[in-house]
Short mmCIF file of C-alpha atoms in Angstrom, two decimals:
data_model
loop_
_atom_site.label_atom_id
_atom_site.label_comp_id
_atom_site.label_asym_id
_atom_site.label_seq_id
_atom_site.Cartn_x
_atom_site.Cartn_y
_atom_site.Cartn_z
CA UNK A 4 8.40 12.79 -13.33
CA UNK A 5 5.81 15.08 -14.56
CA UNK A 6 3.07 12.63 -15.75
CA UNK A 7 3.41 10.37 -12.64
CA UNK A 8 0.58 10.09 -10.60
CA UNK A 9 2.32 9.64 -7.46
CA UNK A 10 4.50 12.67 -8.33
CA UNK A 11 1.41 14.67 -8.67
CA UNK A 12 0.12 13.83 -5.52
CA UNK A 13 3.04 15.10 -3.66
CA UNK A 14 3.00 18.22 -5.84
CA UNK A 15 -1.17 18.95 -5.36
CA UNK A 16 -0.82 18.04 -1.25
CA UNK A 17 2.30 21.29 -1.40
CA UNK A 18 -0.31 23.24 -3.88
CA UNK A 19 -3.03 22.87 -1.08
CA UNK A 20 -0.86 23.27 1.96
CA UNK A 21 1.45 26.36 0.76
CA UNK A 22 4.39 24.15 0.75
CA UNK A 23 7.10 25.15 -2.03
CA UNK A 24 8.62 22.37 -3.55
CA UNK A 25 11.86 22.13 -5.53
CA UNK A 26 11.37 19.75 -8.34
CA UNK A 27 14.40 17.57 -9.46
CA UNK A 28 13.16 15.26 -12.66
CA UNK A 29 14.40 11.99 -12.79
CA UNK A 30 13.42 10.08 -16.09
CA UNK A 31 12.92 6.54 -15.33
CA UNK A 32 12.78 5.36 -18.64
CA UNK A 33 16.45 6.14 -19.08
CA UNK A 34 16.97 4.56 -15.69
CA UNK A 35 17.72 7.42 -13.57
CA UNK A 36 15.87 5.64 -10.79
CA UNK A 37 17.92 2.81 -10.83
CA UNK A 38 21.51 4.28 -10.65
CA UNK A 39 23.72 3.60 -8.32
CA UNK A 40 23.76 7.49 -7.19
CA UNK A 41 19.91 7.28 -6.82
CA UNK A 42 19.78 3.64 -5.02
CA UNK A 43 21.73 5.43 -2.20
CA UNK A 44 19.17 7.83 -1.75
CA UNK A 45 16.10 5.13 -2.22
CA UNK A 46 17.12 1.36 -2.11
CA UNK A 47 13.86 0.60 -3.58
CA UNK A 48 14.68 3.22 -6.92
CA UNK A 49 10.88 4.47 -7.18
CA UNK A 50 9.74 7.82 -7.66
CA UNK A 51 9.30 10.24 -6.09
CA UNK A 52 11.55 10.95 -3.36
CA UNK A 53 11.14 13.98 -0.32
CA UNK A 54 13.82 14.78 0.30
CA UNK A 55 13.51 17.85 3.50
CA UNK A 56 15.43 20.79 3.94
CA UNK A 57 17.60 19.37 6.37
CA UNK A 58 18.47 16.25 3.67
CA UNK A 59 16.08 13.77 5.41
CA UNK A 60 14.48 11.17 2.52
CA UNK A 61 10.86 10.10 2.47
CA UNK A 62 9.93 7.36 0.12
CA UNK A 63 6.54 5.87 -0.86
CA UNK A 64 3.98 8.91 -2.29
CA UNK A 65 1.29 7.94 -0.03
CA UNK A 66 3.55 8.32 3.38
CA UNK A 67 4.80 11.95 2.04
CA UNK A 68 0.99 12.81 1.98
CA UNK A 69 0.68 11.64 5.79
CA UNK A 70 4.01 13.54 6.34
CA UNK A 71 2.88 16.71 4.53
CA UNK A 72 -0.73 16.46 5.94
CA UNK A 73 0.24 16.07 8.91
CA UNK A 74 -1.68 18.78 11.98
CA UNK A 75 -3.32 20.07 8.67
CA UNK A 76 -7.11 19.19 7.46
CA UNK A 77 -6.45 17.28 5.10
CA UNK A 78 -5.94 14.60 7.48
CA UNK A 79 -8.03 14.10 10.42
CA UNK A 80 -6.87 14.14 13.92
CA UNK A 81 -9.42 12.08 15.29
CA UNK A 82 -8.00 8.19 16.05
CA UNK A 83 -10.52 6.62 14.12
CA UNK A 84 -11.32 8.92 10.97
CA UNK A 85 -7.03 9.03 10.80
CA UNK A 86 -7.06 5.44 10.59
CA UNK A 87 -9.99 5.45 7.81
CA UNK A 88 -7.61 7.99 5.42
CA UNK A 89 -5.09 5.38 6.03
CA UNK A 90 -7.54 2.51 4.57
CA UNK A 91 -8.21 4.54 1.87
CA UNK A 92 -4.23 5.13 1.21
CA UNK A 93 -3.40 1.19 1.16
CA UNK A 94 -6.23 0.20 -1.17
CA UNK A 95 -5.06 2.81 -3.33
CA UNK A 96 -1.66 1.16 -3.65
CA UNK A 97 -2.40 -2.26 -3.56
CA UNK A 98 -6.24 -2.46 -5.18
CA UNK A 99 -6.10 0.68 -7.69
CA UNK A 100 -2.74 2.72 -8.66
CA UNK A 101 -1.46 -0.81 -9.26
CA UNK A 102 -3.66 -1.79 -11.85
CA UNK A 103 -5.02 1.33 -13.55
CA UNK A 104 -1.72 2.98 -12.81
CA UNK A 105 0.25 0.26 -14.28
CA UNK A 106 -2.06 -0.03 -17.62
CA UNK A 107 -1.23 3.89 -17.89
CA UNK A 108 1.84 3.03 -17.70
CA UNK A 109 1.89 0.86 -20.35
CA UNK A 110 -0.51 2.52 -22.80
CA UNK A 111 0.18 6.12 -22.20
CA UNK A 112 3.55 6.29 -21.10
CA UNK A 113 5.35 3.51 -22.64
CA UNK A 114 2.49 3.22 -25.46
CA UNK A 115 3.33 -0.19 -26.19
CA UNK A 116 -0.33 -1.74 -25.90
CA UNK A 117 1.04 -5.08 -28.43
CA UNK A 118 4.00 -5.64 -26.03
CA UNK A 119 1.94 -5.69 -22.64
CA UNK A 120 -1.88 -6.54 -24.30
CA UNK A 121 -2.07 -9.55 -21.85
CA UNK A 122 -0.89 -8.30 -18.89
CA UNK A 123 -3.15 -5.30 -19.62
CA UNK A 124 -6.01 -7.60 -20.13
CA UNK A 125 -5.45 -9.08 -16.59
CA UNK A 126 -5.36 -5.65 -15.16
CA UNK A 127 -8.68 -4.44 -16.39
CA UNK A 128 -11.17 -6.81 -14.23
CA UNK A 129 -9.09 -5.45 -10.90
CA UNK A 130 -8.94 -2.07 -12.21
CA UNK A 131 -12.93 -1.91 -12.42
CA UNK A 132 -13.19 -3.49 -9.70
CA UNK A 133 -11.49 -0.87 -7.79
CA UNK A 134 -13.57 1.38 -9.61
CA UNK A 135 -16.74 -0.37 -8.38
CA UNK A 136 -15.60 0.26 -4.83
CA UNK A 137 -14.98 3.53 -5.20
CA UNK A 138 -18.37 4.49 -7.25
CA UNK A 139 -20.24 2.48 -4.14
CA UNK A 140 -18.25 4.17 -1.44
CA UNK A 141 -18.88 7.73 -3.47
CA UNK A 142 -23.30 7.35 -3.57
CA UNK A 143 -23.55 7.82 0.05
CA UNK A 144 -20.50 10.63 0.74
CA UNK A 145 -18.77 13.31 -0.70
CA UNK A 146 -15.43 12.31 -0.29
CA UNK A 147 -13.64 8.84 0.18
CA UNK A 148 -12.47 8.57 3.36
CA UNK A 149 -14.01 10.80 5.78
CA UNK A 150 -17.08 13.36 4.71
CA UNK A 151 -14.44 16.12 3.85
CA UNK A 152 -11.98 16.28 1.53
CA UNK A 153 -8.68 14.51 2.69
CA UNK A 154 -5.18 13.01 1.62
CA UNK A 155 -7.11 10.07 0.50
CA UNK A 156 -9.28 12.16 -2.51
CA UNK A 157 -4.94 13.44 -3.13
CA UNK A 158 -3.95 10.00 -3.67
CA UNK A 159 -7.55 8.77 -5.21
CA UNK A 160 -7.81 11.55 -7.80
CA UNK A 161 -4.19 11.23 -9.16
CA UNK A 162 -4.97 7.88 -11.25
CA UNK A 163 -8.71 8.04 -11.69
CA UNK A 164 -8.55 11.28 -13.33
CA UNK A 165 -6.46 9.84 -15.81
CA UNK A 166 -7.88 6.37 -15.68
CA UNK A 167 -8.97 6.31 -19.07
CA UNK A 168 -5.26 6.79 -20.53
CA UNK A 169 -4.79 3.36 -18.85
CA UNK A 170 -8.03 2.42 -21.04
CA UNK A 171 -10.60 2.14 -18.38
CA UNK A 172 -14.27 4.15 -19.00
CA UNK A 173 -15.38 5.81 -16.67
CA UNK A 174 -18.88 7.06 -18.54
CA UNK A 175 -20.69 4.34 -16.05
CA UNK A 176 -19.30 5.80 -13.34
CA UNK A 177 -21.63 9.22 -12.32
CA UNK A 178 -20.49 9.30 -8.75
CA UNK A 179 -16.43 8.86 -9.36
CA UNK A 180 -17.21 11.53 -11.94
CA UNK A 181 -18.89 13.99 -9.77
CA UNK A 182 -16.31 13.31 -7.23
CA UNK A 183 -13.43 14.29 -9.93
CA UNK A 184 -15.53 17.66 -10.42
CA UNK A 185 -15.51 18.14 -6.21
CA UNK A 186 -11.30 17.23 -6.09
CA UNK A 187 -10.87 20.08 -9.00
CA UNK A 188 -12.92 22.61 -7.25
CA UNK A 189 -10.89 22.02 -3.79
CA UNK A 190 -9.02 25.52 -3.36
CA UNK A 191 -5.57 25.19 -4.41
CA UNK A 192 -6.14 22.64 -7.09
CA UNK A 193 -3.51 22.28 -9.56
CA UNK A 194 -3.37 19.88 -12.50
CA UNK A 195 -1.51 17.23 -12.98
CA UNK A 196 0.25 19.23 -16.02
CA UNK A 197 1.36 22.36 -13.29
CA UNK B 20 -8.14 -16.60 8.13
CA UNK B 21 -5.61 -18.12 10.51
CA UNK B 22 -3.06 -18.60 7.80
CA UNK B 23 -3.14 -15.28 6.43
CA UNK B 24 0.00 -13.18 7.24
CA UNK B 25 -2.42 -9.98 6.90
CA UNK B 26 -4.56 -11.38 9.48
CA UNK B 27 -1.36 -12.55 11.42
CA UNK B 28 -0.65 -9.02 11.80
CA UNK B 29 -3.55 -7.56 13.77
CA UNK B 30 -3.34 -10.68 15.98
CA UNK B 31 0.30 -10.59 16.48
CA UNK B 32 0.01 -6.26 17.12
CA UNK B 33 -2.91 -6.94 19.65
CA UNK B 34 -1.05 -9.59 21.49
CA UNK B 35 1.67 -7.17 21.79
CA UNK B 36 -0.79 -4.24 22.80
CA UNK B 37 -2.64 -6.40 25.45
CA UNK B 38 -5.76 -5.79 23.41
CA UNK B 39 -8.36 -8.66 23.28
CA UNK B 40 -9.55 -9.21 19.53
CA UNK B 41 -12.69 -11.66 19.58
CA UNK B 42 -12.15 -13.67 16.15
CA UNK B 43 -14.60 -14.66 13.26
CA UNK B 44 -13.51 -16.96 10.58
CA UNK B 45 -13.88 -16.19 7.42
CA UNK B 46 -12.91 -18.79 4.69
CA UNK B 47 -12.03 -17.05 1.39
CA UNK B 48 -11.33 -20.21 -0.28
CA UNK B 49 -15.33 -20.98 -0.10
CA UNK B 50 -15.83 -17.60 -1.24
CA UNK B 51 -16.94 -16.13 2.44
CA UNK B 52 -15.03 -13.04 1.68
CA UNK B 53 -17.16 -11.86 -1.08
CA UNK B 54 -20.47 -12.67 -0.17
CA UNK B 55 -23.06 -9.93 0.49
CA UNK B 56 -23.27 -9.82 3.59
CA UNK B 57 -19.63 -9.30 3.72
CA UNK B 58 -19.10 -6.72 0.97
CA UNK B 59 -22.10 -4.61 3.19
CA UNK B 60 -18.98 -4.66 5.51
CA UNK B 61 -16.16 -4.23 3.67
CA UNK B 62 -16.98 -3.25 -0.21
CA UNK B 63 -13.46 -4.47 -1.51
CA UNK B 64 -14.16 -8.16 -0.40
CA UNK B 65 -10.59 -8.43 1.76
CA UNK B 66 -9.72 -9.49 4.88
CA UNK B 67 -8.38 -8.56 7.68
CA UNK B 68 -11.74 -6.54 8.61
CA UNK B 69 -11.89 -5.20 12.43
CA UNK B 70 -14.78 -4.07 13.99
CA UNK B 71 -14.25 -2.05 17.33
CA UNK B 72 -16.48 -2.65 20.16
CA UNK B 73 -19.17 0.01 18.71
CA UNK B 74 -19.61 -1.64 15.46
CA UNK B 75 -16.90 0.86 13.16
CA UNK B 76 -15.13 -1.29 11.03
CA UNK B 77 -11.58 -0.59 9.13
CA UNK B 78 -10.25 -2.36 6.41
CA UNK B 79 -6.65 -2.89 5.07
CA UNK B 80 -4.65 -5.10 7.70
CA UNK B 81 -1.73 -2.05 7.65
CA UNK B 82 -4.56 0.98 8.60
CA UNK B 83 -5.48 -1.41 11.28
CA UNK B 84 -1.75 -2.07 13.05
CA UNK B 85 -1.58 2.58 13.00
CA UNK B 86 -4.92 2.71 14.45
CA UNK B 87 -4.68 0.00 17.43
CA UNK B 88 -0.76 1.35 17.48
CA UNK B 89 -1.57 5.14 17.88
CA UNK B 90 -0.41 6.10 21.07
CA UNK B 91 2.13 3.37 22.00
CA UNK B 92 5.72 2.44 21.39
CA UNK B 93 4.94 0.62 18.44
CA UNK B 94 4.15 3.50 16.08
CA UNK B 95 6.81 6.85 17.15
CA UNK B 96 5.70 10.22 18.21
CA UNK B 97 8.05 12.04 15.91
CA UNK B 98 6.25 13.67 12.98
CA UNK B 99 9.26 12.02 10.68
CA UNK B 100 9.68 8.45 11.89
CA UNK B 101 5.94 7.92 11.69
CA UNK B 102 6.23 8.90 8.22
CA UNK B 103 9.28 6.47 8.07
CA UNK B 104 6.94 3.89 9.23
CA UNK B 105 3.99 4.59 6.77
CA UNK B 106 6.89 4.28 4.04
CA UNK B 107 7.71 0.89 5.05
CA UNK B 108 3.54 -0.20 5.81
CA UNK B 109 3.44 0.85 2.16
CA UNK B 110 6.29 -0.67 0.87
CA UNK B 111 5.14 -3.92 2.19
CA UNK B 112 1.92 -3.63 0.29
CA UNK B 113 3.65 -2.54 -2.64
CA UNK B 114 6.42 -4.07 -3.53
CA UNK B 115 6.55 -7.16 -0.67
CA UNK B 116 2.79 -8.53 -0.08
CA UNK B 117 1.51 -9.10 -3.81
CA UNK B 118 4.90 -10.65 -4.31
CA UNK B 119 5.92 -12.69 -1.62
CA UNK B 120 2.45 -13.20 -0.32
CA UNK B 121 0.97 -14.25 -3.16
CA UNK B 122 3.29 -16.85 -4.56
CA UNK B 123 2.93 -18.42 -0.90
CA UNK B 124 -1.06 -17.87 -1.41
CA UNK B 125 -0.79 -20.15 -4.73
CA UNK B 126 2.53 -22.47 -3.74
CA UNK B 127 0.94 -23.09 0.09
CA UNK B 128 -2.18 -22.35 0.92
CA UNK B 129 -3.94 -22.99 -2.86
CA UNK B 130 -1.14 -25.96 -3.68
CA UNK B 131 -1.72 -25.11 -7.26
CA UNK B 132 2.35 -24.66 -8.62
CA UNK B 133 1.37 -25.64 -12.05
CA UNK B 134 -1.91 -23.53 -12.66
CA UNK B 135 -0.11 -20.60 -11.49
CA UNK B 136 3.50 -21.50 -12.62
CA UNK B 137 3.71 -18.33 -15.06
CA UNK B 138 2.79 -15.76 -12.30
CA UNK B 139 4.66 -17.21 -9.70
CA UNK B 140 7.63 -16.99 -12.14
CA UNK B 141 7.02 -13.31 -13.36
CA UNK B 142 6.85 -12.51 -8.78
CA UNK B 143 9.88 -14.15 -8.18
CA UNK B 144 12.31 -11.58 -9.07
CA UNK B 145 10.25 -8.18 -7.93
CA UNK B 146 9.94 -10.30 -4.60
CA UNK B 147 13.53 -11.23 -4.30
CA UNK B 148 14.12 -7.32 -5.32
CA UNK B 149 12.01 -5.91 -2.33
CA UNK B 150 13.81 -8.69 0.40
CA UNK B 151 17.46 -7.53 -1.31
CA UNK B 152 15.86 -3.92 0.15
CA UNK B 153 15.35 -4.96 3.42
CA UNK B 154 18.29 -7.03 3.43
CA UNK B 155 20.52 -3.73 2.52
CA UNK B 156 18.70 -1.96 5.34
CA UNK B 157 18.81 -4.43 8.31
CA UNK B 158 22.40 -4.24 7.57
CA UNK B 159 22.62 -0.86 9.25
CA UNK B 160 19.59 -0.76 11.71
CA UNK B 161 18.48 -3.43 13.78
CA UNK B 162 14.68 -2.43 12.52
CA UNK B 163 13.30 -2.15 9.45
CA UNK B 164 11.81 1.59 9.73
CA UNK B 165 13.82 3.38 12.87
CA UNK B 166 15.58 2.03 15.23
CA UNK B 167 13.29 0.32 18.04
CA UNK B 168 10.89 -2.07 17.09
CA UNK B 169 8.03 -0.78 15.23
CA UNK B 170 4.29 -1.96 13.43
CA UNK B 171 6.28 -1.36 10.22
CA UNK B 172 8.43 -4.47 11.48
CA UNK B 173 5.31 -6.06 12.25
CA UNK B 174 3.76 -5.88 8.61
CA UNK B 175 7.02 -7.13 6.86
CA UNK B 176 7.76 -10.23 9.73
CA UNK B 177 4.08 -11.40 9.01
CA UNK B 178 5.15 -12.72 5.04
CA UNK B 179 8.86 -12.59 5.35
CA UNK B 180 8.93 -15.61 8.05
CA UNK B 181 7.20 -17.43 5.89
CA UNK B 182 8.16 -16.38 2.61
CA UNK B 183 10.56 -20.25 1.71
CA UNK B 184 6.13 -20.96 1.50
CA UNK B 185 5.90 -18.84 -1.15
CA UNK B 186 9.20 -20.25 -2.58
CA UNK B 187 11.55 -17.53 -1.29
CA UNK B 188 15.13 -19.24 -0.04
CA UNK B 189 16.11 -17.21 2.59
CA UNK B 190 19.65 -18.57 2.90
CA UNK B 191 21.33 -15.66 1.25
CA UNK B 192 19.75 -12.75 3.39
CA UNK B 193 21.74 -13.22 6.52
CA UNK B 194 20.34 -9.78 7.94
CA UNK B 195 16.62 -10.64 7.27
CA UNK B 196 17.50 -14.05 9.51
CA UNK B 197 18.89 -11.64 12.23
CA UNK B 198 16.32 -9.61 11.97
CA UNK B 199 13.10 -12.61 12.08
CA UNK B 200 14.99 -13.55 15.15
CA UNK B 201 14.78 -10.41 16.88
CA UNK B 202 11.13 -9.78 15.82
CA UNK B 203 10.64 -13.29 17.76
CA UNK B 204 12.37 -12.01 21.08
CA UNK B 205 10.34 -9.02 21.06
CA UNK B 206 8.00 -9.13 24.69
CA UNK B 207 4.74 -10.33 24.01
CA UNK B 208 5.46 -11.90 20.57
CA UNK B 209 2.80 -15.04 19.30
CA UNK B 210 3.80 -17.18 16.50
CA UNK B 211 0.93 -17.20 13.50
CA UNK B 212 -0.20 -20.92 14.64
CA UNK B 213 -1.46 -19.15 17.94
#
């Protein structure tokens, strides 16, 4: 799905790595995930799917970026530095992508801000705070996770570049915003619209 | 938190490991977890937080199972079924934990049903969605991620045996009750009162 964050990740981690990826769209608004052909492939019908040359399936964006990443820089081999990417990956998914993801979502995909305005409400004090952690985080280092660039700025950089078509502001924010300007001038950057 | 399934986790993967964890309480109910002197440790205000023995700490209870599992049974060699086991650490997060876990946060350790009757209402189907997945996988593997026991079993045990707390009747999901049972024979396993 070509305006899903956690499409693009996939797609920018290939950019960076030289990987060529076949794209198959699957439009979840008509409910492609959720057919029965598709549930076969991914019980949990969410997007995107790996699928390898030899057929094997990956689910979850953030584990195809481990999988991709994997013996390259973009994640570390040492134990420890690993292990803080990994941090970085979870609070994505549970403390960020699924608040400022899901207001995108709502506003920018669906654009049905009437239908979801309190649920969108409730999403905006998590969504800053998310924000607050990362423009903390981002005064004293370069990068998120480790000091040099990493799956975690991947997964980071696919919703808070686009945060504000989930209606969050990120004018306060200097450091996330430098940080954006960093993630585009990794080599190999693509945008979320290649 | 000693009734925190996050927590649970670490505890549950170091008794497994043979590694000694040393343990400070931290009471988010009297707001412990966001004071700052906390947030100078971890800036998202969560727990699980480990420190290792020369003061590095790691947040995000899943990051911590693939760092103290790197290197043993419990998280595989093969570049593919460790991403198989990321998929599942972030499934849990994703579409189990904030779900499952939280209802039980509210119903159990809160005790606040009619406060938070309209969000326990709106997780009930998304969590009964994300146990029909594992039920529909534990139907053809005896683990949740490959096939030997894994930290990816570990992370979904840790709110699944406790999920009828959150409100979640298990009765139906006769693979899940296989499958807690097994988790339970596995060598070195602790119950979450220990």
């Amino acid at each position: 799905m070509a305006d899903s964050g956690n499409c693009y990740k996939v797609r920018l981690c290939c950019a960076q790595l030289g990987i060529t990826l076949a794209r198959r769209p699957v439009n979840i608004l008509a409910g492609e995930s959720r057919t029965a052909e598709f549930l076969a492939l991914n019980p949990n019908g969410r997007i995107p799917l790996l699928q390898l040359p030899d057929g094997r399936l990956l689910a979850e964006s953030n584990a195809m970026l481990g999988y991709l990443a994997a013996q390259s820089s973009l994640l570390p081999s040492d134990r420890f530095e690993r292990a803080l990417v990994h941090q970085w990956l979870f609070f994505e998914q549970y403390s960020h992508e699924r608040f400022i993801a899901t207001n995108r979502y709502w506003l920018h995909i669906l654009g049905d801000a009437e239908f979801y305005a309190e649920q969108i409400k409730a999403n905006e004090a998590p969504g800053y705070a998310a924000l607050d952690v990362m423009e903390a985080v981002l005064a004293k280092s370069p990068f998120i996770a480790v000091g040099t660039y990493s799956i975690a700025d991947i997964a980071l950089y696919a919703y808070t570049h686009v945060a504000h078509e989930g209606g969050f502001d990120l004018t306060d924010y200097a450091n996330i915003r430098a940080w954006l300007n960093r993630v585009e001038a990794e080599p190999g950057h693509i945008p979320m619209s290649a």
